[in-house]
Coordinates of C-alpha atoms and ligand atoms in Angstrom, one line a residue:
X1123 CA 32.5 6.1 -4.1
X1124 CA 30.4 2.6 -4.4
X1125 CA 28.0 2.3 -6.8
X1126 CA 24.3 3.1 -4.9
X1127 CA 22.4 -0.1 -5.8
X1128 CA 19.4 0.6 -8.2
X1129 CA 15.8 -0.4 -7.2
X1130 CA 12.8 -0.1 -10.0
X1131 CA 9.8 1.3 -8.5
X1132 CA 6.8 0.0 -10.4
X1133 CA 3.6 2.0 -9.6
X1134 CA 6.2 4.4 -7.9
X1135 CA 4.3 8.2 -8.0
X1136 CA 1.5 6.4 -6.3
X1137 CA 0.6 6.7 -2.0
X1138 CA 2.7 3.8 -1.0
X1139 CA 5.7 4.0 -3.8
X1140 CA 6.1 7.6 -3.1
X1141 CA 6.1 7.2 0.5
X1142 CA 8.6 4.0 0.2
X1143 CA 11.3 6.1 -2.8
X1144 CA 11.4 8.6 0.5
X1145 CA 12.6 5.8 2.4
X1146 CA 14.5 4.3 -0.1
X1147 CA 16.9 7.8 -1.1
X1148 CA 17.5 8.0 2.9
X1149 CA 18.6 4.4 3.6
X1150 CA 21.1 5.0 0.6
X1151 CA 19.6 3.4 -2.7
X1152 CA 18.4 5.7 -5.7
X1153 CA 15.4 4.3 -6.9
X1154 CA 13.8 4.4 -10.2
X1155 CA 9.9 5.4 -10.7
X1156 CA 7.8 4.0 -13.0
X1157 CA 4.1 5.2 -13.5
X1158 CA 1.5 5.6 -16.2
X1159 CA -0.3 8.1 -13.8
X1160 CA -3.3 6.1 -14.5
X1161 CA -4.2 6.4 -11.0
X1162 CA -1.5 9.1 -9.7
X1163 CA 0.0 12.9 -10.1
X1164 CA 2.6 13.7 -12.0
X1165 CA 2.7 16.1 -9.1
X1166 CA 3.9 14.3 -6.6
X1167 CA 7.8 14.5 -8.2
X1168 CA 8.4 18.0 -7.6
X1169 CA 7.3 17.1 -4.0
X1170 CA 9.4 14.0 -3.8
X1171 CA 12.5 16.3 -5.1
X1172 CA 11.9 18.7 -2.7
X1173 CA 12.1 16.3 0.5
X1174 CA 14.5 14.4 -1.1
X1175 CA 16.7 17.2 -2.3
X1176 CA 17.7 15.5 -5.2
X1177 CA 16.0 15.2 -8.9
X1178 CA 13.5 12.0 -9.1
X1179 CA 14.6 9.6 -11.8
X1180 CA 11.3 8.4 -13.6
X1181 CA 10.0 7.1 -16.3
X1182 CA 5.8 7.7 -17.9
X1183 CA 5.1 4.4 -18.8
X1184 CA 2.8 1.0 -18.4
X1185 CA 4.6 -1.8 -16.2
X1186 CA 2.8 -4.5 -18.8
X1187 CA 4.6 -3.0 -21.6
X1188 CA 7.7 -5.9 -20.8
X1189 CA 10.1 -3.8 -24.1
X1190 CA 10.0 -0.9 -22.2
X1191 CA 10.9 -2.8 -18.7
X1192 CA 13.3 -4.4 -20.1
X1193 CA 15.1 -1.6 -21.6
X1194 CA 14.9 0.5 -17.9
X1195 CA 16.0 -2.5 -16.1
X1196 CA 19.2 -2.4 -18.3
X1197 CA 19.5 1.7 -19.1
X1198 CA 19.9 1.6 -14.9
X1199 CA 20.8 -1.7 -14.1
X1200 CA 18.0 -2.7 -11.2
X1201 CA 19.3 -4.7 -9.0
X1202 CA 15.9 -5.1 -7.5
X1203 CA 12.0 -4.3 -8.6
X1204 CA 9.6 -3.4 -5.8
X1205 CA 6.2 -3.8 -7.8
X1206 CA 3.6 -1.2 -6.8
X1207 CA 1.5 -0.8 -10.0
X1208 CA -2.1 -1.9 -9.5
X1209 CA -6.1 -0.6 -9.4
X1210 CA -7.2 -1.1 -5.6
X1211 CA -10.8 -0.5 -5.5
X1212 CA -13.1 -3.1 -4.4
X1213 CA -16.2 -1.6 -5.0
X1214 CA -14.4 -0.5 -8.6
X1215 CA -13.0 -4.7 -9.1
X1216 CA -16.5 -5.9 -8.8
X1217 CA -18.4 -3.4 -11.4
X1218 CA -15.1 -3.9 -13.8
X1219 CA -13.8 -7.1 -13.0
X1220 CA -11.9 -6.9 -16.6
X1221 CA -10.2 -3.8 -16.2
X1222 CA -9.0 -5.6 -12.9
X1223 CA -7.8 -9.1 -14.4
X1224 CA -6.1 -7.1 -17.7
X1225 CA -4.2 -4.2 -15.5
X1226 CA -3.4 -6.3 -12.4
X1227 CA -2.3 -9.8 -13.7
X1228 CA -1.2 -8.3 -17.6
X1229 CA 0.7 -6.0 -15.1
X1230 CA 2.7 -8.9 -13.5
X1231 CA 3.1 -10.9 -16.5
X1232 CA 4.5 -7.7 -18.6
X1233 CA 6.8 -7.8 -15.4
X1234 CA 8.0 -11.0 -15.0
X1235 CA 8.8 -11.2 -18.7
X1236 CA 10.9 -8.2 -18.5
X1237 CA 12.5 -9.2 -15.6
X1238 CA 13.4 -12.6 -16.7
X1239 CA 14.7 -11.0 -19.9
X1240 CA 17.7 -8.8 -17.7
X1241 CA 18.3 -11.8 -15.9
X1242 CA 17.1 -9.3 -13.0
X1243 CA 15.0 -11.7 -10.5
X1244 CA 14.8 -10.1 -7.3
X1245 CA 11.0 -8.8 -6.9
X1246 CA 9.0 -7.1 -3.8
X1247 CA 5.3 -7.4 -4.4
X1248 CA 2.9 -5.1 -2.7
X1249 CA 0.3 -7.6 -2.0
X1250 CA -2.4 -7.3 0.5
X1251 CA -4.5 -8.9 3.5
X1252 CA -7.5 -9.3 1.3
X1253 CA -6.1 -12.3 0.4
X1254 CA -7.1 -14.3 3.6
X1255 CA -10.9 -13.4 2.7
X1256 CA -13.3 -13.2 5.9
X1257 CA -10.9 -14.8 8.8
X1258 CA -11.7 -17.2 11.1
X1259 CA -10.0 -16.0 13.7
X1260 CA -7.9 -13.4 14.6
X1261 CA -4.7 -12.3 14.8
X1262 CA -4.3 -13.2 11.3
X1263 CA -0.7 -15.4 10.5
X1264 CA 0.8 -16.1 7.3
X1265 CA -0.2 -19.7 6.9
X1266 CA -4.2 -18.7 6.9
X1267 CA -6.0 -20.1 4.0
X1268 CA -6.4 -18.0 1.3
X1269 CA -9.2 -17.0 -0.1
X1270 CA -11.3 -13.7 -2.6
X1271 CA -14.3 -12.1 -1.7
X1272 CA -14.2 -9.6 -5.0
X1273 CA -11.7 -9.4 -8.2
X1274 CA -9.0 -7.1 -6.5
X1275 CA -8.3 -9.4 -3.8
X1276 CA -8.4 -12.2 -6.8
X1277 CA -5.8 -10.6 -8.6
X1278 CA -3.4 -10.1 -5.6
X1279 CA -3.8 -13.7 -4.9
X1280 CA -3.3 -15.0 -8.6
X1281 CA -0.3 -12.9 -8.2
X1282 CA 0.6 -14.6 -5.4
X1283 CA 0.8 -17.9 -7.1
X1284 CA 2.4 -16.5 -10.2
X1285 CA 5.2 -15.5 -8.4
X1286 CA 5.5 -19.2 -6.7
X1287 CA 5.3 -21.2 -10.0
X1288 CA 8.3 -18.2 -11.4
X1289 CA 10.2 -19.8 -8.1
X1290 CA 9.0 -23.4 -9.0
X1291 CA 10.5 -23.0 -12.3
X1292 CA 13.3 -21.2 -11.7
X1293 CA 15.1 -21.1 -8.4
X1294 CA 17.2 -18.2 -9.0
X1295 CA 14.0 -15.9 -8.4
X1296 CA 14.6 -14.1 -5.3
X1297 CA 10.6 -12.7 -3.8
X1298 CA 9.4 -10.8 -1.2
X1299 CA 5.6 -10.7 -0.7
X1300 CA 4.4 -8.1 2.0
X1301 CA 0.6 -8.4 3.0
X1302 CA -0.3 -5.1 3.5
X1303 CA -2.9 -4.2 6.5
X1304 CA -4.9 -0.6 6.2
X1305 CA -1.9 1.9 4.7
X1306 CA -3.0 5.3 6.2
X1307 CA -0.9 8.7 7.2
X1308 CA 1.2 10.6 5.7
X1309 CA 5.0 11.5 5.2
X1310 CA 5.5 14.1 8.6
X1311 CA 6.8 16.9 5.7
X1312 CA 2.9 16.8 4.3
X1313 CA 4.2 17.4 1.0
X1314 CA 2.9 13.9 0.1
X1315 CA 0.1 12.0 1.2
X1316 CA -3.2 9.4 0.0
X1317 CA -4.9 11.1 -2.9
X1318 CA -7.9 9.4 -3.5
X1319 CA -9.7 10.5 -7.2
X1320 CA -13.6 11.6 -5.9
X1321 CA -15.1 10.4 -2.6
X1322 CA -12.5 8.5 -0.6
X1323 CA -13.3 4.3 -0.1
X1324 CA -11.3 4.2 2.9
X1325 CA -11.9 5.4 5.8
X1326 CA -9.1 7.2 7.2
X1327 CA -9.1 9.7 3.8
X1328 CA -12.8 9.7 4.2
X1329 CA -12.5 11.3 8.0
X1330 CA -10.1 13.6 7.0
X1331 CA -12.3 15.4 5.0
X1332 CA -15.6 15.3 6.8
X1333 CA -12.3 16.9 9.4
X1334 CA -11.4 19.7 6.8
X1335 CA -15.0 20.0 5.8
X1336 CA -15.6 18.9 2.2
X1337 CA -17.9 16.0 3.6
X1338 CA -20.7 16.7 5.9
X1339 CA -20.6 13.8 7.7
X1340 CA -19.1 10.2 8.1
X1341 CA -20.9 7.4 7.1
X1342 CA -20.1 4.1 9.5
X1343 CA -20.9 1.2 7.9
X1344 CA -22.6 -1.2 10.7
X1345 CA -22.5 -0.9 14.5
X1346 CA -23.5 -4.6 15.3
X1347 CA -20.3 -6.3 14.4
X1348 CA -19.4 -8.9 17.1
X1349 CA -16.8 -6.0 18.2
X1350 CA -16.4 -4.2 21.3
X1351 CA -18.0 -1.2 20.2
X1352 CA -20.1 -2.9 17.2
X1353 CA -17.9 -1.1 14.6
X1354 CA -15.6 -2.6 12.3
X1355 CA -11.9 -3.4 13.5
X1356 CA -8.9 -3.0 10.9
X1357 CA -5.1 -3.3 11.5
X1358 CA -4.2 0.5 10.2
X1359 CA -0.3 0.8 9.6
X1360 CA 1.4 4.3 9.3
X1361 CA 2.9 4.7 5.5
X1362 CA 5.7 5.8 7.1
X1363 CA 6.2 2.1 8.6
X1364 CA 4.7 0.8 5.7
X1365 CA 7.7 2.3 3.9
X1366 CA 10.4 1.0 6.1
X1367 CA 9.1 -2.5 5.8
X1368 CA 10.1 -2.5 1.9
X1369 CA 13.4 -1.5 2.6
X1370 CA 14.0 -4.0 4.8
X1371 CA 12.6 -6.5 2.3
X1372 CA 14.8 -5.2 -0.2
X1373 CA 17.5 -5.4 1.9
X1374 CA 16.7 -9.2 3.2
X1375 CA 16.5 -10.2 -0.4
X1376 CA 19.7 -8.6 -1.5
X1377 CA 21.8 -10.1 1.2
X1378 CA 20.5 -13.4 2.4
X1379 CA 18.3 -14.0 -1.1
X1380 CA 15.8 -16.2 0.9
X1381 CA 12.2 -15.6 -0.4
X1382 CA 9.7 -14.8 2.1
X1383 CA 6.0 -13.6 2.2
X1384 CA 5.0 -11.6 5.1
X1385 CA 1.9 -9.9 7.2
X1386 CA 3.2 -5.8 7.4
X1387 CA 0.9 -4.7 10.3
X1388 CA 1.2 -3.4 13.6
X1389 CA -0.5 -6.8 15.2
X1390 CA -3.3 -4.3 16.6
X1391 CA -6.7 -3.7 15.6
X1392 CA -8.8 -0.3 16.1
X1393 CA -12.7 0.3 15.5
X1394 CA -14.0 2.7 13.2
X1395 CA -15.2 4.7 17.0
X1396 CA -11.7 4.2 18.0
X1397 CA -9.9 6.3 14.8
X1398 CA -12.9 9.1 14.8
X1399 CA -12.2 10.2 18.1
X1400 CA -8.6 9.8 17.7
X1401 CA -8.9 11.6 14.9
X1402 CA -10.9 14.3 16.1
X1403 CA -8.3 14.4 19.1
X1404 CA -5.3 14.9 16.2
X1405 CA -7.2 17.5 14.1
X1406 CA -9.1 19.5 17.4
X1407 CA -12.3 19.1 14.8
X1408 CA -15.4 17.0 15.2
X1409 CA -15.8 14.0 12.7
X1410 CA -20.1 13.9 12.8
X1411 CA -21.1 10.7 12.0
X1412 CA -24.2 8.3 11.3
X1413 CA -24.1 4.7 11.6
X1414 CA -25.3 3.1 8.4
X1415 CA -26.0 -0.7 7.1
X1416 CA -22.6 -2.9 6.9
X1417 CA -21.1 -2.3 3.5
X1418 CA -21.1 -5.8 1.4
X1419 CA -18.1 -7.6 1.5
X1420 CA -16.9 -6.0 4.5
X1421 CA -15.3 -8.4 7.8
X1422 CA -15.8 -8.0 11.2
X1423 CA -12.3 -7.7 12.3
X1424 CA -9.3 -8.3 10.4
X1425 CA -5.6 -7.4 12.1
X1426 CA -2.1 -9.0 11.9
X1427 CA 0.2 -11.5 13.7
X1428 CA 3.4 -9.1 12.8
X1429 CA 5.8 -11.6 14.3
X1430 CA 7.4 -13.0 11.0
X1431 CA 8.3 -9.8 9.8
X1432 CA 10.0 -8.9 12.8
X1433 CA 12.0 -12.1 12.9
X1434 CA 12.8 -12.1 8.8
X1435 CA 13.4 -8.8 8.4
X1436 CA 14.0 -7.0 11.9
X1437 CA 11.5 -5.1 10.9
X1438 CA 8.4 -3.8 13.3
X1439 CA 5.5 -1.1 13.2
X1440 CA 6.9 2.1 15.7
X1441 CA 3.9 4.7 14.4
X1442 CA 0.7 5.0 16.9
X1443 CA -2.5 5.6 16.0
X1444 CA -2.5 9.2 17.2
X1445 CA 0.8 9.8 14.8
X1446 CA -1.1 8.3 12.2
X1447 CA -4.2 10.5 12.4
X1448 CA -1.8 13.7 12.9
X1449 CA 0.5 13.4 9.9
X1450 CA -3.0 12.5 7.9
X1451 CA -4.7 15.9 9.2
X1452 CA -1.0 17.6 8.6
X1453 CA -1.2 16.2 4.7
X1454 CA -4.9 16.9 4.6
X1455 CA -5.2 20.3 6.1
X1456 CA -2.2 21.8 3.8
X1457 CA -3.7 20.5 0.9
X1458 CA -7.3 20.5 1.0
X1459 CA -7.1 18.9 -2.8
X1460 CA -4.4 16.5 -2.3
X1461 CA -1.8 17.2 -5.2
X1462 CA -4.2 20.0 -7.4
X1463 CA -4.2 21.8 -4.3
Ligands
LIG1873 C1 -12.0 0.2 7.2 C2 -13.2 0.1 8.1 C3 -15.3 -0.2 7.1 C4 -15.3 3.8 5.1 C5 -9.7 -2.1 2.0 C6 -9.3 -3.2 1.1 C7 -7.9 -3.6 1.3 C8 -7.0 -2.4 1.3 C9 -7.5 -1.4 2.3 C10 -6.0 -1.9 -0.9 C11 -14.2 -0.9 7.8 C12 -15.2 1.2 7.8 C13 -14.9 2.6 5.8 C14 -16.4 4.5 5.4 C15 -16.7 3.1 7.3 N1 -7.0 -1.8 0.0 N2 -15.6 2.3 6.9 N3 -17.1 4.2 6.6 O1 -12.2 -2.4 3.8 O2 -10.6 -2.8 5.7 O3 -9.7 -2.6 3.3 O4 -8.8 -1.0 2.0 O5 -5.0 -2.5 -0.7 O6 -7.4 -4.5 0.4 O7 -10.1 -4.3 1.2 O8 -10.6 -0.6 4.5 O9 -10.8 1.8 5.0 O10 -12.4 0.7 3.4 O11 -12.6 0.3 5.8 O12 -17.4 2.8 8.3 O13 -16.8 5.6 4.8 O14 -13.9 1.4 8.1 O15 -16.6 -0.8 7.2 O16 -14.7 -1.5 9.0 P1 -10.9 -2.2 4.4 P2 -11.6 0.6 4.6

């Protein structure tokens, strides 16, 4: 029987790694987790072994500690890293811009160091549409100007630009950078899902739970946007898709070894109106709201052009909204407190 090629999951017990080692077992690979649990459950393997049907390989440990990459890299010779392991909070990168910079880019650099060290240079980043700032237009393609509006969306795009000097350097580097749109859902099973720690930043997690009734209402951060309906408008892309767009960049990487850094969004925008009622449709419970002064920082309308990921990786968005907004009531309505539940 072939050898089942080895993937390093950095960040991997977290909402997108866990959702993407799923996809990763059924397309064939066995990946490897990696996780501090700084900012996930330990929980989450029993529930990965039980849809996967197989124990979870992992390892409790910091992705910036480069021995102990180096050694896992080797112990289960990666073929390929797919580099989850990062703080995501806005609001949290602005009051701690510190604990941002240190985890985030000391993250990468413990990485790379590693990485270079096994002569393993095949990296996925999980990197994110922050980095194009407040658009100037929209849809959004790949060659937008770059820019921050707050430390997190610094740090993805310092990371960005670590990973092209590593190529600059040393061609042999082999990178895949995926610009994430608004993750949200669920795996269908709802043994897994988003966990946020206290009240939720985002907004489908948020509306789940005014849905199950921990939060009396939804707060909706400005209705005078230059939108259809005033509210804010967000590319929101199932997990589930999400997931399936990093094995394809595993894959593209493996066999063709052409570097590539791609929007991974469904190329269609909804207002914050639009996913209440369709979220009120999926759960058959009303989502009160009150509209509420924009949040700083926040953009009118931010969605993808998806076409470059379809034509580097064959890769597109299948999920709807409606299947988004169901298998995120499914996760939230069977466990009412996420992985403690
Ligand atoms: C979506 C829309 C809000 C909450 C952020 C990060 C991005 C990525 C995804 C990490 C906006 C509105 C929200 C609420 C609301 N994170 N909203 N009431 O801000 O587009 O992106 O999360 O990778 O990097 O920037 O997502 O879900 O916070 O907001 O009205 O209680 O919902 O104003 O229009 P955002 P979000």
């Amino acid at each position: 029987m072939t050898e089942k090629t080895s993937v390093l999951l950095t960040g991997g017990a977290g909402y997108i790694g866990s959702h993407t080692y799923v996809a990763l077992v059924q397309a064939g690979y066995q990946p490897v987790i990696l996780d501090d649990f700084s900012n996930s459950d330990p929980a989450v393997l029993a529930r990965l072994q039980r849809i996967t049907g197989q124990p979870v390989p992992h390892h409790r440990g910091n992705v910036a500690d480069a021995g102990l990459v180096q050694a896992l890299l080797e112990q289960h010779k990666i073929q390929a890293v797919i580099h989850f392991a990062g703080f995501k909070a806005v609001g949290e990168s602005v009051a701690q811009p510190l604990k941002y910079f240190e985890n985030n880019l000391g993250g990468m650099v413990g990485l790379l160091q590693a990485m270079d060290a096994a002569g393993c240079r095949t990296l996925v980043f999980s990197s994110s549409a922050t980095v194009y700032g407040d658009p100037a237009s929209v849809p959004i393609t790949e060659d937008f100007p770059r820019s921050h509006t707050n430390p997190y969306g610094q740090t993805k795009l310092v990371c960005e630009d670590m990973l092209t000097a590593m190529r600059v350097a040393n061609p042999a580097w082999h990178m895949g950078v995926l610009r994430y749109f608004n993750p949200v859902g669920a795996h269908p099973s709802g043994l897994i899902g988003e966990d946020p720690a206290g009240p939720p930043n985002n907004l489908m997690p948020y509306v789940a739970q005014v849905a199950v009734g921990k939060r009396p209402f939804l707060q909706v951060f400005g209705n005078d946007y230059a939108t259809p309906d005033g509210t804010g408008v967000r590319d929101y892309i199932h997990v589930q898709d999400l997931a399936q767009a990093h094995v394809a960049a595993v894959q593209t990487l493996l066999q063709k070894g052409e570097s590539f850094t791609v929007n991974v969004g469904t190329g269609r925008g909804y207002s914050v109106l639009e996913v209440v009622h369709a979220f009120e449709q999926a759960s058959g419970k009303p989502v009160p709201y009150q509209f509420v002064p924009r949040r700083s920082g926040d953009v009118a309308q931010c969605y993808a052009n998806a076409a470059l990921a379809q034509s580097l990786l064959g890769w597109t968005a299948s999920e709807t909204l409606a299947s988004m907004c169901a298998d995120a009531w499914r996760w939230q309505s069977s466990n009412p407190d996420g992985y403690r539940s």
